[in-house]
PDB file of C-alpha atoms in Angstrom:
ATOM      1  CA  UNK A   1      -0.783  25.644  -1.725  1.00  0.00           C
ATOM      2  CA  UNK A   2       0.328  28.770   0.059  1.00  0.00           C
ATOM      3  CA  UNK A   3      -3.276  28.623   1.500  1.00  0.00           C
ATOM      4  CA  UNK A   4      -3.056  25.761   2.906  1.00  0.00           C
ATOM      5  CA  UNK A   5       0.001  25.751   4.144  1.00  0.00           C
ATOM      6  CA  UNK A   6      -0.555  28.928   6.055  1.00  0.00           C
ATOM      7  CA  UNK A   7       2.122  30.975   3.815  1.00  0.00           C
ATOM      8  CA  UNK A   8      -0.023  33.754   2.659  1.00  0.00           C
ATOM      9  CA  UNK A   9       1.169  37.042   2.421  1.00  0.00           C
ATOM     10  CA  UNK A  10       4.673  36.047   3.569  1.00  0.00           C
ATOM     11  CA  UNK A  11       8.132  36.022   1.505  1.00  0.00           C
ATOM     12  CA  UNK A  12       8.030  32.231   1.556  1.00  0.00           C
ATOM     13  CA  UNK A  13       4.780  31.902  -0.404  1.00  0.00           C
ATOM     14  CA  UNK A  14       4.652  30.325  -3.707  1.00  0.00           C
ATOM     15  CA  UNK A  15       2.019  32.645  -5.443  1.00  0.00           C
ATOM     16  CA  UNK A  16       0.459  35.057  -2.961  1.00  0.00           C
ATOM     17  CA  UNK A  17       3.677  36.934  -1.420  1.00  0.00           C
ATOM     18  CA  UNK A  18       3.950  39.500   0.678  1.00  0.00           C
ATOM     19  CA  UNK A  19       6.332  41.357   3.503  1.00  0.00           C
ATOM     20  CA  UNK A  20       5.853  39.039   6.351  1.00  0.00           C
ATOM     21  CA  UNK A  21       8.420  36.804   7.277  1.00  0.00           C
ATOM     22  CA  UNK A  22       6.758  34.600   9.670  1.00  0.00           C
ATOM     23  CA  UNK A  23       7.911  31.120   8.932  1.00  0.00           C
ATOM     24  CA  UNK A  24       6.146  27.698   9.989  1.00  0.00           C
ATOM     25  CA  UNK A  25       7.859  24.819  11.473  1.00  0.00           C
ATOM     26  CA  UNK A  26       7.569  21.502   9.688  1.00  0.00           C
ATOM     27  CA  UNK A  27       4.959  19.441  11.059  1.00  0.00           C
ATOM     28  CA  UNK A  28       6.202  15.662  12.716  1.00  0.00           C
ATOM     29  CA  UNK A  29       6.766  12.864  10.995  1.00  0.00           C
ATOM     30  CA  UNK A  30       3.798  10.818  12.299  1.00  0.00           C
ATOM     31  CA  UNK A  31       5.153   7.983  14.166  1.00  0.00           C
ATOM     32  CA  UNK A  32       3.393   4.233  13.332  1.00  0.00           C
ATOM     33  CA  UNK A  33       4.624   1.241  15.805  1.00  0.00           C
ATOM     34  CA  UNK A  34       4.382  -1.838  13.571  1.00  0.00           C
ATOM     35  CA  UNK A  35       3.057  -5.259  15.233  1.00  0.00           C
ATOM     36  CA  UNK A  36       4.437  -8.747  14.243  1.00  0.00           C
ATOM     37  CA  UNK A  37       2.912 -11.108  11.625  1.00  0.00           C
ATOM     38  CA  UNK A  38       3.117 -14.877  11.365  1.00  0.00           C
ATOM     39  CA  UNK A  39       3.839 -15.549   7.929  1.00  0.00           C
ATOM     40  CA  UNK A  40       3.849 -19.488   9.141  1.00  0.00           C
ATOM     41  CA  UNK A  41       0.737 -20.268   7.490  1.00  0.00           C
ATOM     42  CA  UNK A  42       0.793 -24.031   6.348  1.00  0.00           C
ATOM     43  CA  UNK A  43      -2.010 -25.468   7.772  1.00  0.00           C
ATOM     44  CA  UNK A  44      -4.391 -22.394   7.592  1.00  0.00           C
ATOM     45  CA  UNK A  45      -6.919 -23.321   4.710  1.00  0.00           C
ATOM     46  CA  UNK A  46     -10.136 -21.010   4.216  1.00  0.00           C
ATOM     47  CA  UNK A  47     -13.242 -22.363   1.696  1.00  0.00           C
ATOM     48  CA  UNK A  48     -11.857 -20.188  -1.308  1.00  0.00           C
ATOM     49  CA  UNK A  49     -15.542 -20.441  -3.074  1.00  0.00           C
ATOM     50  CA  UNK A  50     -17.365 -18.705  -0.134  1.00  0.00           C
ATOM     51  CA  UNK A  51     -14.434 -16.167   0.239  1.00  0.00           C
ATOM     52  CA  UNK A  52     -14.508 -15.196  -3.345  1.00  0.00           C
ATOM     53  CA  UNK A  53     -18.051 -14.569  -3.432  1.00  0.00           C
ATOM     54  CA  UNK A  54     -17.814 -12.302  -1.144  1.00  0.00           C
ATOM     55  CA  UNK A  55     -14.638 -10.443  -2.164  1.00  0.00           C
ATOM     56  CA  UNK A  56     -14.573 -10.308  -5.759  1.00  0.00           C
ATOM     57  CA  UNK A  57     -16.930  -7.330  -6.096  1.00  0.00           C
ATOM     58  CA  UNK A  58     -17.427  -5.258  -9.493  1.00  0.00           C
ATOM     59  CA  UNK A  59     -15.088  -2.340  -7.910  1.00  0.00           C
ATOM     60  CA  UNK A  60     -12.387  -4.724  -7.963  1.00  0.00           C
ATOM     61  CA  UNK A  61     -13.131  -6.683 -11.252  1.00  0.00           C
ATOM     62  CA  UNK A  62     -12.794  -2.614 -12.568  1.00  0.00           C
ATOM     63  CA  UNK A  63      -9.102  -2.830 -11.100  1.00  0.00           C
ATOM     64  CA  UNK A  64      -7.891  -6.154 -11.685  1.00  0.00           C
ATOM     65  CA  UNK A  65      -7.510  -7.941 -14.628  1.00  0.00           C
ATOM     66  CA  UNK A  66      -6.654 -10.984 -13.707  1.00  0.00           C
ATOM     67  CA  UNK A  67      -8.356 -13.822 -15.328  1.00  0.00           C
ATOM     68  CA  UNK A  68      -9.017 -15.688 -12.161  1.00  0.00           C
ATOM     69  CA  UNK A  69      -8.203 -15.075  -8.380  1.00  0.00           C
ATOM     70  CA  UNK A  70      -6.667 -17.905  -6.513  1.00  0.00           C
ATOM     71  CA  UNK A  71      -6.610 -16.518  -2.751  1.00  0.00           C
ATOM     72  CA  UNK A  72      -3.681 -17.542  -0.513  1.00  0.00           C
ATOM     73  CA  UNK A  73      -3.308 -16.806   2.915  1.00  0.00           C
ATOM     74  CA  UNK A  74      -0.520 -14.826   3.310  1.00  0.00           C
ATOM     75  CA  UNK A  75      -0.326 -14.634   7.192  1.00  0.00           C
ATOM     76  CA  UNK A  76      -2.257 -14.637  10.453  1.00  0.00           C
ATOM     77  CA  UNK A  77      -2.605 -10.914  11.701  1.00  0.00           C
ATOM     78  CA  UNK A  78      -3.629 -11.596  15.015  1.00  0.00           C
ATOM     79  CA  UNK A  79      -5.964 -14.285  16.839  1.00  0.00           C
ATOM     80  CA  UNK A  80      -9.025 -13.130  15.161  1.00  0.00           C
ATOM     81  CA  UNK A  81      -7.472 -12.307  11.319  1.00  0.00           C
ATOM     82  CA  UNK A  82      -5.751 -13.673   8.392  1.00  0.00           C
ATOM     83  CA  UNK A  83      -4.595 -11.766   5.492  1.00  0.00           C
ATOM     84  CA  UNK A  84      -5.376 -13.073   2.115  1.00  0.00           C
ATOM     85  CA  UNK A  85      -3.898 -12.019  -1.209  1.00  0.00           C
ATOM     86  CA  UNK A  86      -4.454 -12.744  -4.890  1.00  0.00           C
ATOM     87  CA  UNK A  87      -3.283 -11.654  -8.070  1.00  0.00           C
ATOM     88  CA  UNK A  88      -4.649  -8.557  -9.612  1.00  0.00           C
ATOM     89  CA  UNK A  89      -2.579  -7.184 -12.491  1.00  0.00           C
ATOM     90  CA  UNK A  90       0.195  -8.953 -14.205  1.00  0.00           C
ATOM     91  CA  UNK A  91       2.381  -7.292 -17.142  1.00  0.00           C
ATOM     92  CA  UNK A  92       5.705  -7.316 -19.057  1.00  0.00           C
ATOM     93  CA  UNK A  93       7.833  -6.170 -16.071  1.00  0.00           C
ATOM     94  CA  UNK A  94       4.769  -5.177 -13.102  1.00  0.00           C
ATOM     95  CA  UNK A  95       2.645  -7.410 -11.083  1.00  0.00           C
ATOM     96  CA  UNK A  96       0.304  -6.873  -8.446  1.00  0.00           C
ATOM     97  CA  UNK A  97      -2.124  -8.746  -5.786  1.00  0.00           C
ATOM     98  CA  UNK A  98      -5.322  -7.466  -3.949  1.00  0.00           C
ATOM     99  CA  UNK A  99      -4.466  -8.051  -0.745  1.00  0.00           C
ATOM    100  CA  UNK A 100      -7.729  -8.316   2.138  1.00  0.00           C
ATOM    101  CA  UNK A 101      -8.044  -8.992   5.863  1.00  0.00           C
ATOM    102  CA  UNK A 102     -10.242 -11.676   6.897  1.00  0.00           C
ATOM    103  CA  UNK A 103     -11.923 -13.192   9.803  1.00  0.00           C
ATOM    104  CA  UNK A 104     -10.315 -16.610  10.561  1.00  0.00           C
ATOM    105  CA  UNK A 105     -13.614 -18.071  10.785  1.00  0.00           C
ATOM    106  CA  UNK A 106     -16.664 -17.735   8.389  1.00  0.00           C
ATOM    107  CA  UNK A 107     -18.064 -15.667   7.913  1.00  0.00           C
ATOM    108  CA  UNK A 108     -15.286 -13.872   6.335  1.00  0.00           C
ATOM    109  CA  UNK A 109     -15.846 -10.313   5.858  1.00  0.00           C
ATOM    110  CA  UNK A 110     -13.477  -9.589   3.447  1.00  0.00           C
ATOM    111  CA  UNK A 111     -11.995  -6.192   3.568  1.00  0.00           C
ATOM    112  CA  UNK A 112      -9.965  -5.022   0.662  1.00  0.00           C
ATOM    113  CA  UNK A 113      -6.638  -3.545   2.334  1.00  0.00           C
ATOM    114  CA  UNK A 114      -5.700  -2.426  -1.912  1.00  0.00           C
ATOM    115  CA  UNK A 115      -4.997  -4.003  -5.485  1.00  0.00           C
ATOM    116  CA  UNK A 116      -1.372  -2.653  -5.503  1.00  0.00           C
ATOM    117  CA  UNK A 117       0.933  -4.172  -3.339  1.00  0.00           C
ATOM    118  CA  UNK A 118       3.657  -7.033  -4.747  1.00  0.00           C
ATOM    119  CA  UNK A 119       4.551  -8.791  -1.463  1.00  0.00           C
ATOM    120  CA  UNK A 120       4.742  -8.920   2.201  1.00  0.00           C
ATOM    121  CA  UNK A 121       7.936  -8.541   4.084  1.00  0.00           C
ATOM    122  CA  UNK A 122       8.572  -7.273   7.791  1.00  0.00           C
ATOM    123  CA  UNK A 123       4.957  -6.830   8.664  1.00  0.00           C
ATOM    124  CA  UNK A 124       4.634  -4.738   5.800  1.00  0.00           C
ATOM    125  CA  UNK A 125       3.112  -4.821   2.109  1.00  0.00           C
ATOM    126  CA  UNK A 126       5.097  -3.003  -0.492  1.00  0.00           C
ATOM    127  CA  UNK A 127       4.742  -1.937  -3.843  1.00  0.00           C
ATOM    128  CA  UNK A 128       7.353  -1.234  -6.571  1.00  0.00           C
ATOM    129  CA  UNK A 129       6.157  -0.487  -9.877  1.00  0.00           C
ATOM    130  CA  UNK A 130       8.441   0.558 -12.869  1.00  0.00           C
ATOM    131  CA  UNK A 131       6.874   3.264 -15.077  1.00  0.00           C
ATOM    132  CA  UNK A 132       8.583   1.547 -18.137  1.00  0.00           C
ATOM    133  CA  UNK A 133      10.525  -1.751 -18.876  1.00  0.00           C
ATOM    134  CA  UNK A 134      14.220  -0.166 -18.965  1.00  0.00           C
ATOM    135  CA  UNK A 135      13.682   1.016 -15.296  1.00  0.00           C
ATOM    136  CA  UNK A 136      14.535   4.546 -15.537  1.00  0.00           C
ATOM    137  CA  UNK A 137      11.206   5.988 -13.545  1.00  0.00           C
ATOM    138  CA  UNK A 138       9.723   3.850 -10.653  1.00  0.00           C
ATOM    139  CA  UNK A 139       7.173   4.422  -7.447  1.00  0.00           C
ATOM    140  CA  UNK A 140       6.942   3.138  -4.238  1.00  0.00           C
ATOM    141  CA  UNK A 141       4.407   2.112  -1.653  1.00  0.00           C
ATOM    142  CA  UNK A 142       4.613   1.090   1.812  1.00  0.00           C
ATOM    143  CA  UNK A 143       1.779  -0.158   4.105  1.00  0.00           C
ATOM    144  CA  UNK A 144       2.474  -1.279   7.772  1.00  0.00           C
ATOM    145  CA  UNK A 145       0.591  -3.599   9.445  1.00  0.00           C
ATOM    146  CA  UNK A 146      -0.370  -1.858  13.125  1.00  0.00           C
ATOM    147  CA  UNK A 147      -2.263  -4.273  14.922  1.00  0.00           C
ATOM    148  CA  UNK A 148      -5.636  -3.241  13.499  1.00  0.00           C
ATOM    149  CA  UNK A 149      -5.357  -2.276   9.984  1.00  0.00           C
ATOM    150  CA  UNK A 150      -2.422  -1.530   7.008  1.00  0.00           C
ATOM    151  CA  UNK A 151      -1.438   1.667   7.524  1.00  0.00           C
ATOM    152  CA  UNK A 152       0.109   3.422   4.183  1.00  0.00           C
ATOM    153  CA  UNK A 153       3.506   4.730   5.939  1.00  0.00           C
ATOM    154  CA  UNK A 154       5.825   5.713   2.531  1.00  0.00           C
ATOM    155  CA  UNK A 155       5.088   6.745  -0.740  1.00  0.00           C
ATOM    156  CA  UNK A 156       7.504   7.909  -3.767  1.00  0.00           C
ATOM    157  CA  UNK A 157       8.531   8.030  -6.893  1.00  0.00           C
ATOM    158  CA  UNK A 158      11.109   9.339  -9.506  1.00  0.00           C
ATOM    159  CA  UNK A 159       9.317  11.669 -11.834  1.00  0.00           C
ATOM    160  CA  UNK A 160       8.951  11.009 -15.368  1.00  0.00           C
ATOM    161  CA  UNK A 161      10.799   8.475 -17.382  1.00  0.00           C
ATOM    162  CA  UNK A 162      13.141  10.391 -19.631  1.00  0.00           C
ATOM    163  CA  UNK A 163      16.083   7.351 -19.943  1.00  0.00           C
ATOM    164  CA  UNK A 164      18.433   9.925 -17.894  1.00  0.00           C
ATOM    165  CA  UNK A 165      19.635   7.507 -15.167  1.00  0.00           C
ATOM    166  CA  UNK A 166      18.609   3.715 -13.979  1.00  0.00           C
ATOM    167  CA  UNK A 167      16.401   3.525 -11.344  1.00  0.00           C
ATOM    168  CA  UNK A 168      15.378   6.755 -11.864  1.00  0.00           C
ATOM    169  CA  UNK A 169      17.063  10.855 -10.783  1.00  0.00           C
ATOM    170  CA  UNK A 170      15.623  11.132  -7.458  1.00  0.00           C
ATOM    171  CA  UNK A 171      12.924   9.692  -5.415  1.00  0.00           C
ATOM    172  CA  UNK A 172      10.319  12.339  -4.466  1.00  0.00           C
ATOM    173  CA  UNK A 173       8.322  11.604  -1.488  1.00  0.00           C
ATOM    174  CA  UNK A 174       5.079  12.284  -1.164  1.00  0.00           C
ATOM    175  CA  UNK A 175       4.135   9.937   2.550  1.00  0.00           C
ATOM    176  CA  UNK A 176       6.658  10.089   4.727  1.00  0.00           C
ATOM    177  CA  UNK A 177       6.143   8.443   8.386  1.00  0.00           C
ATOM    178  CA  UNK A 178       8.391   6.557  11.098  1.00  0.00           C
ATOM    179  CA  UNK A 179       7.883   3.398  11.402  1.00  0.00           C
ATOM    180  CA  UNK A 180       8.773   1.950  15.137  1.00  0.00           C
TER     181      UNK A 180
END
């Protein structure tokens, strides 16, 4: 760590100390400007048979266990794509869908965006898992749609469950960005 972080041989190193006191600045918070979705999708209908052919690979039968995928579109991205979702994992208290971007128009070149998201909201998939069923340890994902591709923009979690507080002690991040 104090390697990469350019900390070696000072007094602010983790491991490798030493007498300099040279001190970084933090680096910015990368900045991601979020584009609209239309989640109006009614009369959008894709030819499920030819897009799960080409989307349910063995990768993602490795990751998912669901016992069969029924693809929805979700919403239209822009003129050109649609993103699709189905459901990957269900459990006692967690659920998640593989969520891809298509082509509006076969052929559909599927491209798995990831197998962990639970829903989309404000032009963004999230995911929010609990580490056991009394809640006391969760995690976090965020992924923001920026005109070309989901962008993972948070990421965090509690630490380990240990029943000391509800929703967990803290929430530890380990993405951090600003979404505009």
């Amino acid at each position: 760590m104090d390697d990469v972080q350019g900390h070696v041989g000072t007094t602010s190193a983790i491991i490798k100390k030493g007498n300099k006191t040279q001190v970084f600045p933090a680096l910015p918070v990368p900045i991601i400007k979020s584009q609209p979705v239309n989640t109006y999708v009614k009369n959008i209908k894709i030819d499920k048979k030819i897009f799960l052919k080409d989307a349910i690979t063995e990768k993602l039968k490795d990751e998912c266990m669901a016992d069969s995928y029924e693809p929805t579109v979700e919403a239209i991205l822009n003129q050109d794509k649609l993103l699709v979702s189905a459901r990957c994992l269900e459990g006692a208290y967690n659920f998640s869908n593989a969520y891809w971007i298509i082509n509006k128009q076969k052929p559909y070149q599927p491209k798995l965006i990831n197998t962990q998201a639970d829903g989309l909201s404000n032009n963004q998939l999230n995911s929010d898992q609990k580490g056991r069923g009394v809640g006391d340890c969760w995690s976090h994902d965020t992924w923001t749609w920026d005109g070309k591709n989901f962008v993972h923009t948070a990421s965090w979690d509690t630490g380990m469950c240990r029943a000391i507080h509800a929703g967990g002690t803290w929430q530890l991040p380990t993405i951090v960005t600003k979404v505009k």
